[in-house]
Amino acid sequence: MMKRYLVSFVIFFLLSGTVYTSDESVTVSKDNETVFLSLKIGIKNSKELVKRLSSGLSNKIVISVQIRDKKNNNPVFGREYIYEAVYDVWDEKYRLYSFDPHKKPVFETQDRDEAYRKFLNPEKIRLCEAKSLLPDSNYNIRVRVVVNPVSKDIIEKIKEYLADPEMGNKGSPTRTIFGSFANAFIPDLNTENIIKYEIKSINISEIPVIK
Amino acid sequence: MAKYLVLIVFVLFQLPLAAFSEEEDIVIVEKIIIRGNSKTDTSIVKRHIPIREKEPLDEYKVEFARLKLLSTGFFSDVFIRVEKGSQKGMVNLVFEVKERGTLFLDEIHLGLSSVNSYWAGLSLTDSNLLGRGYRLSAGAVYGEHFLTSRLKFMNPSVFGSNHRLGLEILYNDVSERTVDKETNDVIELLQYRRLSGTFIHGLKLDDFIYGYFYYTFEGIDAKFINRMEDNPLDVKSGRSYLSSLSVGISKDKRNDVFMPNRGYMVSVYYEIANGLIFSDYEYAKLNAEFEYLIPAFKDQAFKLRMLAGSIQGGAPFFKKFFVGDYFYFVYGKTTLPRVWGVNTGDVIKYKTVAMMGELSYAIPAFTVKDFIYKSFFYFTVAASHTAAIEEFSREEKVKATEEIITPVSFDLGFKADTEYGILKFSMAYFLDVFIDKF
């Protein structure tokens, strides 16, 4: 009896995949021609993003979507989407843009909370043609969201900046019982807010149709 | 013809629109404003911002400036916003900084050995002295038979240039001792005092290469209590002076300051002392070091480190390669390293040649929010050898009892990048202390 519970427990964990909070969701929908994705993105440091949204500097969300055939793991579709939110200090308006592939405004508001909500809930992201997903196959959808990514180039430059040999220290460093507190401060360069979502198995027939 | 006319009208109509929309996109930084810096001088903050007033706003540079300011260690948070300028299209770029404490523990020294029943001390560093970005370290270690103290000042960027200037003052008052292997009695060999001052000039040659120039002048006062004929400590009795010039160059292409997992670092350092620069000691010392990182499984990494050095001429014993500085833990032997040039143990092996090759493996460990940013466990195995240069030229052999027979030593430890600096715990040092004492 105990064993059965244990096995069920393990199976539950293996199958459960990503656990979403109430603020997060991944929804797939379709019309006659196209499959769409809608996201509710939950981020850890929401206070910081709210503050940054009013900074007048741009905030970006990069969404990478990959659809793979569940049976053979072959990629069926893959694409990156970029959304941007900027507060115009002169017009006192929040503007949301989509790079699809060129920058175009998609939403405008004076309400910061509304801009924040809209920015983290991109709706009806156009994925692939509905006919490219075969009815007798199941698919795995992986979504990777990066909020305000720091470019690799900047990270490399900062590392160069930090790669400063200990100033004026010639010869071997001191070895002590607790080693030494080196006189360096290293900023947390993992400034990327990476969130991953996954739909482990979905069939085209299960996708709700929208009008 | 009509088709061409339509096209020309279309182009003429589109051009001003395009020009207008491009103009709309360009935002000019009218002023750079720094807020929240009660201690740090505004000019020091601005020195780290690669943006000039009246230039177009470049968000890439803004993000770079934010990380650069954080990497100074002067601030715990940097928030950047734009505010309306004097007219549309002009903005003020505001840097809101939150200062953090810049005084931190640099080193902690605690230990005991067969010739010093205790020693303790520490070093403190302020990395933002007077809010000008100057770095000042001061420390002292007091033991049963020694006192060592060190003061170090550095201006890391003279007038915002690639040049840096520094001064280091070291004072040692030491009774050098050993233990008689047969009777187990402690023998006092030498009493000496050193007061040295080193002028440092550093130059950043490019993003990866640093050059250094040092001038050291020191006074030494030595008095022999017992002189061992087979292992004399090279220093002039009475008062003497040492004057030396050094140059060093290093290239660092490691990909991370705290836990690199790829890249390399190479450094060469040459020191010369002779009568021309008023030195009572004449010698030349060459040191070379090479470190190479090899990425392994996940973020783990191998580190290969090689170090070699040689001294020619009559260097005083404290300038020579001390065996404890080049070995980690060796079973049954003491390899306690020196504390700011002071030998705390009973081993008195000062050599003119040192070679060391080590292989380490680092495994990332845990993080603690807002306290431990990164940490890792490491294991090191090293092959080391110290010798007198004559042993190579005349094929002489030293007595086996005088040398550490096995050249292999080990270390196991933990290193963490914390809110208050980098903490490293070395098992080799811990074991050395206990082996030497007990």
XYZ file of C-alpha atoms in Angstrom:
649
model
C 0.000 0.000 0.000
C 2.771 2.362 1.081
C 4.738 1.449 -2.042
C 1.795 2.364 -4.283
C 1.532 5.788 -2.673
C 5.220 6.315 -3.133
C 5.076 5.316 -6.814
C 2.046 7.602 -7.405
C 3.875 10.417 -5.671
C 6.954 9.966 -7.883
C 4.812 9.713 -11.054
C 2.915 12.851 -10.057
C 6.184 14.759 -9.708
C 7.565 13.433 -12.975
C 4.435 14.426 -14.870
C 3.632 17.675 -13.172
C 6.386 19.687 -14.914
C 6.364 23.428 -14.336
C 4.216 24.609 -11.471
C 2.557 27.926 -12.223
C 1.526 30.497 -9.666
C -1.912 32.071 -9.874
C -0.384 35.014 -11.799
C 1.058 32.773 -14.501
C -0.507 30.901 -17.378
C 0.278 29.616 -20.848
C -2.691 29.322 -23.192
C -2.735 27.987 -26.723
C -5.652 28.788 -29.046
C -6.392 28.626 -32.754
C -8.646 29.924 -35.470
C -9.157 28.352 -38.866
C -5.644 29.175 -40.043
C -3.291 30.014 -37.174
C -2.209 28.756 -33.771
C -1.783 31.464 -31.103
C -0.083 31.674 -27.736
C -1.126 33.872 -24.823
C 0.997 34.333 -21.730
C 0.595 35.623 -18.230
C 4.174 36.104 -17.098
C 4.942 35.978 -13.407
C 8.217 37.587 -12.356
C 10.025 37.533 -9.029
C 11.036 41.166 -8.661
C 7.834 42.792 -9.855
C 8.442 45.925 -7.742
C 11.658 46.630 -9.611
C 9.961 46.209 -12.982
C 7.134 48.549 -11.954
C 9.778 51.132 -11.000
C 11.708 50.581 -14.219
C 8.543 50.942 -16.271
C 8.296 54.594 -15.255
C 12.012 55.278 -15.719
C 11.651 56.565 -19.270
C 14.083 53.901 -20.462
C 12.954 50.925 -22.464
C 11.966 47.597 -20.912
C 12.069 44.490 -23.049
C 10.591 41.013 -22.933
C 12.058 38.381 -25.224
C 9.879 35.317 -25.712
C 11.319 32.243 -27.407
C 8.853 29.557 -28.443
C 9.731 26.093 -29.638
C 7.290 23.410 -30.760
C 8.610 19.853 -31.078
C 7.035 16.606 -32.184
C 6.629 14.655 -28.955
C 7.409 11.310 -30.581
C 10.738 12.025 -32.255
C 11.590 15.415 -30.683
C 11.973 16.995 -34.136
C 11.446 20.774 -34.162
C 8.275 21.847 -35.941
C 8.406 25.540 -35.158
C 10.751 27.990 -33.424
C 10.732 31.769 -33.136
C 11.684 34.694 -30.949
C 9.314 37.583 -30.152
C 10.313 40.901 -28.651
C 8.022 43.315 -26.812
C 9.022 46.704 -25.485
C 7.471 49.128 -22.999
C 8.578 52.748 -22.728
C 7.282 55.645 -20.699
C 7.322 58.887 -22.681
C 8.258 61.558 -20.142
C 7.030 64.330 -22.406
C 3.631 62.867 -23.368
C 3.310 61.136 -19.974
C 2.149 57.957 -21.681
C 3.236 54.345 -21.511
C 3.723 52.844 -24.968
C 3.994 49.171 -25.775
C 5.675 48.015 -28.963
C 5.942 44.713 -30.752
C 8.887 43.869 -32.994
C 7.110 41.850 -35.605
C 9.662 42.099 -37.242
C 9.787 45.928 -37.144
C 9.033 48.068 -34.139
C 5.353 49.052 -34.148
C 3.218 50.520 -31.353
C 0.511 48.160 -30.125
C -0.828 49.815 -27.006
C -0.827 53.185 -25.288
C -2.048 54.228 -21.844
C -1.502 56.750 -19.091
C -2.146 54.174 -16.381
C 1.055 52.516 -15.132
C -0.713 49.467 -13.677
C -2.539 48.861 -16.928
C 0.707 49.164 -18.887
C 2.385 46.729 -16.511
C -0.467 44.217 -16.824
C -0.522 44.451 -20.603
C 3.268 44.201 -20.864
C 3.384 40.954 -18.879
C 0.315 39.449 -20.547
C 1.088 39.295 -24.261
C -1.953 37.934 -26.038
C -2.486 36.132 -29.304
C 1.153 35.720 -30.250
C 1.013 34.287 -33.727
C 2.726 30.895 -33.796
C 2.459 28.533 -36.767
C -0.193 27.624 -39.305
C -2.803 25.303 -37.831
C -2.335 22.813 -40.659
C 1.358 22.354 -39.793
C 0.335 20.508 -36.603
C -0.853 17.054 -37.603
C -3.991 15.684 -35.909
C -2.413 12.281 -35.216
C 0.647 13.782 -33.479
C 1.218 15.265 -30.057
C 3.487 18.241 -29.530
C 5.615 19.714 -26.818
C 5.657 23.512 -26.483
C 8.528 25.190 -24.663
C 8.437 28.889 -23.859
C 11.412 30.840 -22.517
C 10.829 34.400 -21.359
C 13.639 36.819 -20.582
C 12.676 40.096 -18.934
C 15.092 42.956 -19.552
C 17.985 40.832 -20.803
C 21.481 42.240 -20.459
C 23.419 41.779 -23.677
C 26.281 39.294 -23.616
C 28.451 42.040 -25.016
C 27.867 44.216 -21.927
C 28.507 41.305 -19.585
C 31.802 40.564 -21.371
C 32.787 44.249 -21.178
C 32.040 44.376 -17.459
C 34.101 41.257 -16.908
C 36.993 42.932 -18.699
C 36.485 45.947 -16.489
C 36.559 43.748 -13.403
C 39.514 41.670 -14.601
C 41.857 43.892 -12.716
C 44.779 42.143 -11.041
C 44.868 42.876 -7.336
C 46.322 46.296 -7.221
C 50.015 46.365 -6.579
C 50.106 42.866 -5.183
C 53.378 41.280 -6.189
C 54.330 37.732 -5.308
C 52.018 35.031 -4.053
C 48.792 35.912 -2.252
C 48.598 35.467 1.497
C 47.262 32.132 2.692
C 45.466 32.421 6.037
C 43.324 30.168 8.175
C 40.192 31.700 6.743
C 41.855 32.563 3.501
C 41.433 36.189 2.741
C 38.577 38.487 2.110
C 39.739 39.756 -1.234
C 39.122 43.434 -1.666
C 36.819 43.126 -4.613
C 33.106 43.515 -5.046
C 31.508 41.677 -7.869
C 28.117 42.800 -9.103
C 25.578 40.101 -9.762
C 25.872 39.797 -13.505
C 23.052 37.271 -13.690
C 20.726 40.164 -14.185
C 18.542 38.232 -16.599
C 15.084 37.364 -15.411
C 14.586 34.009 -17.086
C 11.250 32.229 -16.774
C 10.524 28.911 -18.451
C 7.128 27.404 -19.237
C 6.306 24.129 -20.862
C 3.261 22.328 -22.197
C 4.430 18.748 -22.181
C 1.911 17.262 -24.587
C -0.784 18.884 -26.691
C -2.807 17.765 -29.696
C -4.231 20.131 -32.315
C -7.716 18.767 -31.613
C -7.386 19.819 -27.948
C -6.615 23.437 -28.793
C -9.681 25.626 -28.230
C -10.946 27.558 -31.224
C -11.354 31.290 -30.891
C -13.649 33.398 -32.961
C 5.848 59.674 -67.866
C 2.834 59.995 -65.577
C 4.061 56.943 -63.683
C 7.454 58.627 -63.052
C 5.710 61.817 -61.938
C 3.631 59.871 -59.404
C 6.807 58.160 -58.154
C 8.687 61.471 -57.765
C 5.745 63.054 -55.917
C 5.543 59.963 -53.701
C 9.284 60.066 -52.873
C 9.202 63.822 -52.226
C 6.193 63.354 -49.985
C 7.797 60.478 -48.052
C 11.224 62.065 -47.490
C 10.233 64.780 -45.011
C 8.088 62.255 -43.149
C 11.028 59.887 -42.803
C 13.307 62.723 -41.687
C 10.697 63.839 -39.184
C 10.229 60.366 -37.717
C 14.010 59.869 -37.369
C 14.285 63.213 -35.604
C 11.500 62.111 -33.291
C 13.498 59.050 -32.230
C 16.654 60.918 -31.265
C 16.686 61.992 -27.642
C 19.527 64.193 -26.409
C 20.961 63.962 -22.888
C 20.891 67.537 -21.658
C 22.256 66.947 -18.146
C 23.589 64.051 -16.114
C 22.345 64.279 -12.539
C 23.636 62.155 -9.651
C 21.432 61.654 -6.604
C 21.857 59.736 -3.347
C 25.650 60.084 -3.028
C 26.236 61.572 0.396
C 29.808 60.245 0.729
C 31.071 59.570 -2.788
C 32.196 62.601 -4.734
C 29.993 63.336 -7.776
C 33.057 63.524 -10.045
C 34.009 59.969 -8.983
C 30.526 58.712 -9.892
C 30.605 60.527 -13.247
C 34.033 59.026 -14.005
C 32.355 55.609 -14.328
C 29.602 56.838 -16.657
C 30.576 56.524 -20.334
C 27.939 59.075 -21.409
C 28.477 62.774 -22.056
C 25.988 65.634 -21.879
C 24.580 66.881 -25.244
C 25.047 63.401 -26.734
C 22.152 61.246 -27.998
C 20.731 58.897 -25.364
C 22.208 55.438 -25.880
C 20.491 52.783 -23.750
C 23.340 50.334 -24.277
C 25.708 52.817 -22.602
C 23.154 53.453 -19.854
C 23.044 49.763 -18.918
C 26.839 49.524 -19.124
C 27.134 52.538 -16.797
C 24.780 50.913 -14.287
C 26.869 47.730 -14.096
C 30.110 49.717 -14.004
C 28.870 51.744 -11.041
C 27.777 48.571 -9.244
C 31.171 46.975 -9.879
C 32.960 49.797 -8.030
C 31.567 48.345 -4.810
C 30.540 51.806 -3.637
C 26.820 51.247 -4.215
C 24.300 48.551 -3.368
C 21.804 49.817 -5.945
C 21.896 52.046 -9.004
C 18.617 53.117 -10.584
C 18.590 55.199 -13.746
C 15.678 57.284 -15.001
C 15.127 60.062 -17.497
C 13.389 63.306 -16.662
C 12.109 66.084 -18.906
C 14.777 68.446 -20.189
C 14.379 72.102 -21.087
C 12.573 71.283 -24.352
C 11.007 68.317 -26.117
C 13.607 65.808 -27.283
C 15.950 66.757 -24.438
C 16.143 64.726 -21.247
C 18.058 64.737 -18.005
C 19.624 61.387 -17.200
C 19.308 60.790 -13.474
C 21.441 58.240 -11.626
C 19.931 57.419 -8.249
C 22.602 55.599 -6.247
C 22.321 53.874 -2.872
C 25.654 53.870 -1.083
C 26.918 50.824 0.786
C 29.582 50.388 3.450
C 33.018 50.242 1.871
C 34.982 49.333 4.997
C 35.531 45.606 5.107
C 37.683 42.903 6.609
C 40.488 42.190 4.242
C 42.243 39.345 6.030
C 41.924 37.451 9.307
C 44.991 35.732 10.754
C 44.816 33.216 13.588
C 47.262 30.452 14.341
C 49.702 28.662 16.554
C 52.919 26.760 15.926
C 55.786 25.074 17.777
C 57.740 28.364 17.958
C 54.870 30.806 18.365
C 52.201 29.649 20.770
C 49.745 32.132 19.290
C 49.278 34.846 16.716
C 46.277 36.862 15.735
C 45.549 39.841 13.598
C 43.523 41.314 10.832
C 43.540 43.782 8.013
C 40.831 46.328 7.250
C 40.282 48.044 3.927
C 38.275 51.076 2.951
C 37.758 50.927 -0.801
C 36.268 54.419 -1.058
C 38.378 56.571 1.224
C 37.067 60.142 1.630
C 34.505 59.342 -1.056
C 37.244 59.757 -3.678
C 37.588 56.086 -4.633
C 40.982 55.785 -2.921
C 41.771 52.458 -1.317
C 43.422 52.239 2.095
C 44.297 48.989 3.885
C 45.738 48.806 7.363
C 46.510 45.705 9.333
C 48.600 44.185 12.077
C 49.349 40.662 13.247
C 50.761 40.112 16.701
C 52.368 36.827 17.696
C 54.297 35.523 20.679
C 57.603 36.368 18.998
C 56.729 38.762 16.206
C 54.790 41.809 15.183
C 54.015 42.667 11.588
C 51.985 45.577 10.335
C 51.112 46.850 6.886
C 49.638 50.039 5.491
C 48.679 50.270 1.842
C 47.264 53.199 -0.087
C 46.201 53.199 -3.728
C 44.654 55.754 -6.015
C 43.203 53.425 -8.677
C 42.756 56.112 -11.318
C 44.849 59.276 -11.165
C 42.670 62.125 -12.510
C 40.492 59.555 -14.258
C 43.412 58.231 -16.324
C 44.745 54.701 -16.861
C 47.482 55.383 -14.321
C 47.331 54.348 -10.710
C 49.642 55.278 -7.869
C 50.171 53.650 -4.522
C 52.353 53.364 -1.463
C 52.880 50.376 0.801
C 54.595 50.498 4.184
C 55.570 47.293 5.958
C 57.027 46.908 9.421
C 58.271 43.574 10.790
C 59.773 42.973 14.236
C 60.618 39.289 14.372
C 62.453 36.702 16.391
C 63.236 33.947 13.849
C 63.197 30.575 15.594
C 63.508 26.897 14.858
C 63.286 23.627 16.770
C 66.258 21.346 17.393
C 65.251 18.009 15.850
C 67.161 15.996 18.454
C 66.362 17.808 21.686
C 63.095 19.420 20.605
C 64.330 22.669 22.131
C 63.351 25.973 20.543
C 66.415 27.848 19.273
C 66.322 31.585 18.681
C 68.380 32.279 15.562
C 67.903 35.907 14.728
C 66.195 39.070 15.839
C 65.452 41.518 13.085
C 63.379 44.560 12.268
C 62.416 45.736 8.791
C 60.784 48.965 7.773
C 60.053 49.117 4.068
C 58.289 51.560 1.816
C 57.197 50.663 -1.720
C 56.083 53.173 -4.306
C 53.715 51.623 -6.875
C 52.854 52.888 -10.327
C 50.360 50.851 -12.336
C 49.286 51.363 -15.911
C 46.347 49.811 -17.713
C 47.768 49.099 -21.162
C 44.530 47.720 -22.628
C 41.402 45.973 -21.370
C 43.379 42.910 -20.337
C 46.991 44.006 -19.840
C 48.365 45.762 -16.799
C 51.900 46.959 -16.276
C 53.407 47.724 -12.875
C 56.499 49.514 -11.662
C 57.679 49.349 -8.051
C 60.450 51.047 -6.122
C 61.200 49.683 -2.656
C 63.517 51.090 -0.038
C 63.900 49.439 3.302
C 66.038 49.572 6.415
C 66.948 46.338 8.191
C 68.361 45.939 11.681
C 69.470 42.350 12.389
C 71.134 40.649 15.335
C 72.190 37.002 15.218
C 71.580 35.042 18.415
C 72.582 31.602 17.083
C 73.972 31.036 13.626
C 73.406 27.630 12.018
C 76.394 26.797 9.869
C 74.547 24.475 7.507
C 71.651 26.877 7.013
C 72.695 30.472 7.637
C 70.007 33.102 7.249
C 71.270 35.543 4.636
C 71.095 39.006 6.100
C 73.775 41.508 7.103
C 74.319 41.810 10.820
C 73.588 45.279 12.191
C 71.943 47.996 10.121
C 71.672 47.593 6.353
C 69.597 48.993 3.507
C 67.822 47.386 0.592
C 66.822 49.324 -2.479
C 65.130 47.580 -5.413
C 63.357 48.326 -8.666
C 60.702 45.982 -10.056
C 58.593 45.732 -13.159
C 55.644 43.444 -13.674
C 53.199 42.782 -16.467
C 50.062 40.683 -16.472
C 47.484 39.659 -19.020
C 44.196 38.411 -17.646
C 41.671 36.827 -20.006
C 39.750 34.848 -17.394
C 36.006 35.093 -17.917
C 35.039 35.770 -14.323
C 36.660 37.460 -11.385
C 35.357 35.133 -8.711
C 34.956 31.723 -10.325
C 36.334 31.674 -13.843
C 35.741 28.578 -15.938
C 37.549 29.565 -19.118
C 40.372 31.848 -20.182
C 43.893 32.328 -18.941
C 46.115 34.651 -16.926
C 49.819 35.148 -17.363
C 52.133 37.387 -15.355
C 55.858 38.048 -15.243
C 57.632 40.030 -12.534
C 61.304 41.050 -12.385
C 63.100 42.701 -9.460
C 66.657 44.016 -9.300
C 68.677 45.444 -6.405
C 72.283 46.687 -6.528
C 74.729 49.333 -5.339
C 73.780 51.702 -8.151
C 70.495 52.361 -6.407
C 72.133 52.463 -2.952
C 71.389 48.899 -1.936
C 73.574 46.853 0.424
C 72.167 43.718 -1.224
C 72.689 42.793 -4.872
C 70.327 40.346 -6.479
C 67.901 39.770 -9.345
C 64.600 37.948 -8.949
C 62.331 36.630 -11.690
C 58.806 35.261 -11.154
C 56.435 33.902 -13.768
C 52.916 32.602 -13.317
C 50.430 31.032 -15.709
C 46.855 29.992 -15.084
C 44.607 28.195 -17.562
C 40.943 27.339 -17.074
C 39.282 24.357 -18.713
C 35.477 24.179 -18.589
C 34.069 20.865 -17.358
C 30.612 19.443 -16.618
C 28.012 22.224 -16.183
C 29.700 25.263 -14.546
C 32.474 23.193 -13.007
C 36.033 23.800 -14.137
C 39.594 22.577 -14.019
C 42.308 25.086 -13.257
C 45.884 24.502 -14.242
C 48.362 26.817 -12.520
C 52.107 26.966 -13.008
C 54.508 29.138 -11.115
C 58.260 29.438 -11.339
C 60.838 31.787 -9.931
C 64.550 32.141 -9.441
C 66.897 34.486 -7.594
C 70.499 35.195 -8.449
C 72.904 36.994 -6.157
C 72.791 37.817 -2.485
C 69.162 38.422 -1.630
C 68.284 38.621 2.063
C 66.491 35.498 3.290
C 63.069 37.189 3.540
C 63.194 37.999 -0.178
C 63.821 34.362 -1.098
C 61.245 31.674 -1.845
C 59.981 30.251 1.402
C 59.002 26.602 1.185
C 55.679 27.088 3.046
C 54.442 29.558 0.436
C 54.640 26.928 -2.319
C 53.133 23.839 -0.705
C 49.635 23.037 0.511
C 49.031 20.179 2.924
C 51.766 17.512 3.034
C 51.233 14.553 5.359
C 53.604 14.708 8.329
C 55.226 18.026 7.329
C 54.528 21.625 8.165
C 54.048 23.977 5.279
C 52.728 27.057 7.072
C 52.931 30.052 4.764
C 54.387 33.386 5.846
C 52.275 36.244 7.146
C 53.322 39.426 5.307
C 56.851 38.112 4.991
C 57.088 36.728 8.526
C 57.807 33.052 9.120
C 55.511 31.867 11.919
C 56.694 28.239 12.053
C 59.923 26.362 12.770
C 60.800 25.503 9.153
C 63.593 27.803 7.955
C 63.965 26.865 4.313
C 64.555 29.922 2.157
C 65.475 28.932 -1.384
C 66.540 30.599 -4.592
C 64.463 28.456 -6.946
C 60.756 27.659 -6.703
C 58.588 25.658 -9.058
C 54.985 24.744 -8.636
C 52.360 23.129 -10.826
C 48.840 22.635 -9.574
C 45.570 21.270 -10.816
C 42.326 22.302 -9.155
C 38.732 21.315 -9.683
C 35.949 23.678 -8.670
C 32.301 22.761 -8.109
C 29.726 25.556 -7.724
C 27.889 25.400 -4.393
C 24.984 27.345 -2.938
C 23.822 30.949 -2.829
C 22.040 32.815 -0.044
C 19.871 35.725 -1.137
C 21.512 39.128 -0.538
C 24.420 37.516 1.345
C 26.237 34.820 -0.632
C 26.119 35.639 -4.329
C 28.198 32.664 -5.452
C 30.219 29.934 -3.790
C 32.176 26.862 -4.725
C 34.092 23.923 -3.293
C 37.534 23.204 -4.647
C 40.113 20.490 -4.503
C 43.720 21.149 -5.411
C 46.653 18.860 -5.948
C 50.033 20.511 -6.403
C 53.518 19.384 -7.289
C 56.089 21.797 -5.892
C 59.834 22.023 -5.553
C 62.082 24.583 -3.936
C 65.848 24.392 -4.177
C 69.073 26.343 -4.180
C 70.169 27.431 -7.641
C 73.562 25.706 -7.080
C 71.808 22.357 -6.942
C 71.048 22.776 -10.636
C 74.388 24.194 -11.774
C 76.734 21.945 -9.763
C 74.473 18.922 -9.582
C 74.658 19.029 -5.820
C 72.089 17.211 -3.745
C 70.762 18.453 -0.445
C 70.241 16.039 2.420
C 66.909 14.284 2.116
C 66.009 15.193 5.690
C 66.161 18.882 4.823
C 63.699 18.680 2.000
C 60.041 17.881 1.824
C 60.416 14.386 0.376
C 57.127 14.208 -1.424
C 56.624 17.077 -3.832
C 52.850 16.495 -3.828
C 50.559 18.559 -1.629
C 46.787 18.940 -1.359
C 44.161 21.460 -0.452
C 40.436 21.220 -0.026
C 38.341 24.262 0.613
C 35.380 26.499 0.124
C 35.211 29.964 -1.362
C 32.258 32.342 -1.230
C 31.565 35.727 -2.737
C 29.671 37.457 0.062
C 28.172 40.853 0.729
C 31.329 41.668 2.732
C 33.977 40.444 0.297
C 35.365 37.059 -0.679
C 35.714 34.431 2.022
C 37.923 31.391 1.538
C 38.385 28.495 3.922
C 41.470 26.376 3.297
C 41.714 22.954 4.919
C 45.469 22.838 4.167
C 46.169 25.845 6.369
C 43.963 24.498 9.143
C 45.770 21.123 9.118
C 49.194 22.791 8.910
C 48.508 24.766 12.082
C 47.588 21.619 14.011
C 50.412 19.497 12.636
C 53.017 22.106 13.479
C 51.727 22.548 17.009
C 50.909 18.960 17.929
